[in-house]
CSV table of C-alpha atoms in Angstrom, one decimal:
chain,number,residue,atom,x,y,z
A,84,MET,CA,61.4,46.6,125.7
A,85,LEU,CA,64.1,44.0,126.1
A,86,VAL,CA,63.7,42.7,122.6
A,87,GLU,CA,62.9,45.9,120.8
A,88,GLN,CA,65.7,48.1,122.2
A,89,PRO,CA,68.3,46.2,124.1
A,90,ASP,CA,70.7,49.2,124.1
A,91,LEU,CA,68.2,51.3,126.0
A,92,GLU,CA,67.6,48.5,128.5
A,93,GLN,CA,71.4,48.3,129.0
A,94,GLU,CA,71.6,52.0,129.6
A,95,ARG,CA,68.7,51.9,132.0
A,96,ASN,CA,70.4,49.1,134.0
A,97,GLU,CA,73.6,51.0,134.2
A,98,LEU,CA,71.8,54.1,135.4
A,99,MET,CA,69.9,52.2,138.0
A,100,SER,CA,73.2,50.6,139.2
A,101,SER,CA,74.8,54.1,139.4
A,102,ILE,CA,71.9,55.5,141.3
A,103,ILE,CA,72.0,52.7,143.9
A,104,ASN,CA,75.8,53.1,144.2
A,105,ASP,CA,75.4,56.9,144.7
A,106,LYS,CA,72.8,56.4,147.4
A,107,ASN,CA,74.9,53.9,149.2
A,108,GLN,CA,77.9,56.3,149.1
A,109,LEU,CA,75.8,59.2,150.3
A,110,GLN,CA,74.5,57.1,153.2
A,111,THR,CA,78.0,56.0,154.2
A,112,ILE,CA,79.3,59.6,154.1
A,113,GLU,CA,76.3,60.9,156.1
A,114,ASP,CA,76.7,58.2,158.7
A,115,LYS,CA,80.5,59.0,159.0
A,116,ILE,CA,79.8,62.7,159.4
A,117,LEU,CA,77.1,62.2,162.1
A,118,LYS,CA,79.3,59.8,164.1
A,119,MET,CA,82.2,62.3,163.9
A,120,LEU,CA,79.9,65.1,165.0
A,121,TYR,CA,78.5,63.0,167.9
A,122,ALA,CA,82.0,62.1,169.1
A,123,SER,CA,83.5,65.6,168.6
A,124,GLU,CA,84.6,67.4,171.7
A,125,GLY,CA,85.1,71.1,171.9
A,126,ASN,CA,84.9,73.3,168.9
A,127,ILE,CA,84.0,71.2,165.8
A,128,LEU,CA,86.0,73.6,163.6
A,129,ASP,CA,89.2,72.4,165.3
A,130,ASP,CA,88.5,68.8,164.3
A,131,GLU,CA,90.6,68.4,161.2
A,132,ASP,CA,89.3,64.9,160.4
A,133,LEU,CA,85.8,66.2,160.5
A,134,ILE,CA,86.6,69.2,158.3
A,135,ASP,CA,88.5,66.9,155.8
A,136,THR,CA,85.5,64.5,155.7
A,137,LEU,CA,83.1,67.4,155.0
A,138,ASP,CA,85.4,68.7,152.3
A,139,GLU,CA,85.6,65.3,150.7
A,140,SER,CA,81.9,64.9,150.7
A,141,LYS,CA,81.5,68.3,149.0
A,142,VAL,CA,84.1,67.4,146.3
A,143,LYS,CA,82.3,64.1,145.6
A,144,HIS,CA,79.0,66.0,145.3
A,145,MET,CA,80.5,68.6,143.0
A,146,LEU,CA,82.0,65.9,140.7
A,147,LYS,CA,78.6,64.3,140.2
A,148,TYR,CA,77.0,67.6,139.0
């Protein structure tokens, strides 16, 4: 495949790189949200940093699709 269709191989490599990057970002966001939930005291709806992080993760997800 490398010799016959190098453009497809390049596209495949870029897609694989993008998928790996997306998975890493998702894991980072999930970890951050879980830590914030664990450390939250009282009503989680009053935690503005947590709400902002959840909104940010939703926006990133929507931009992907």
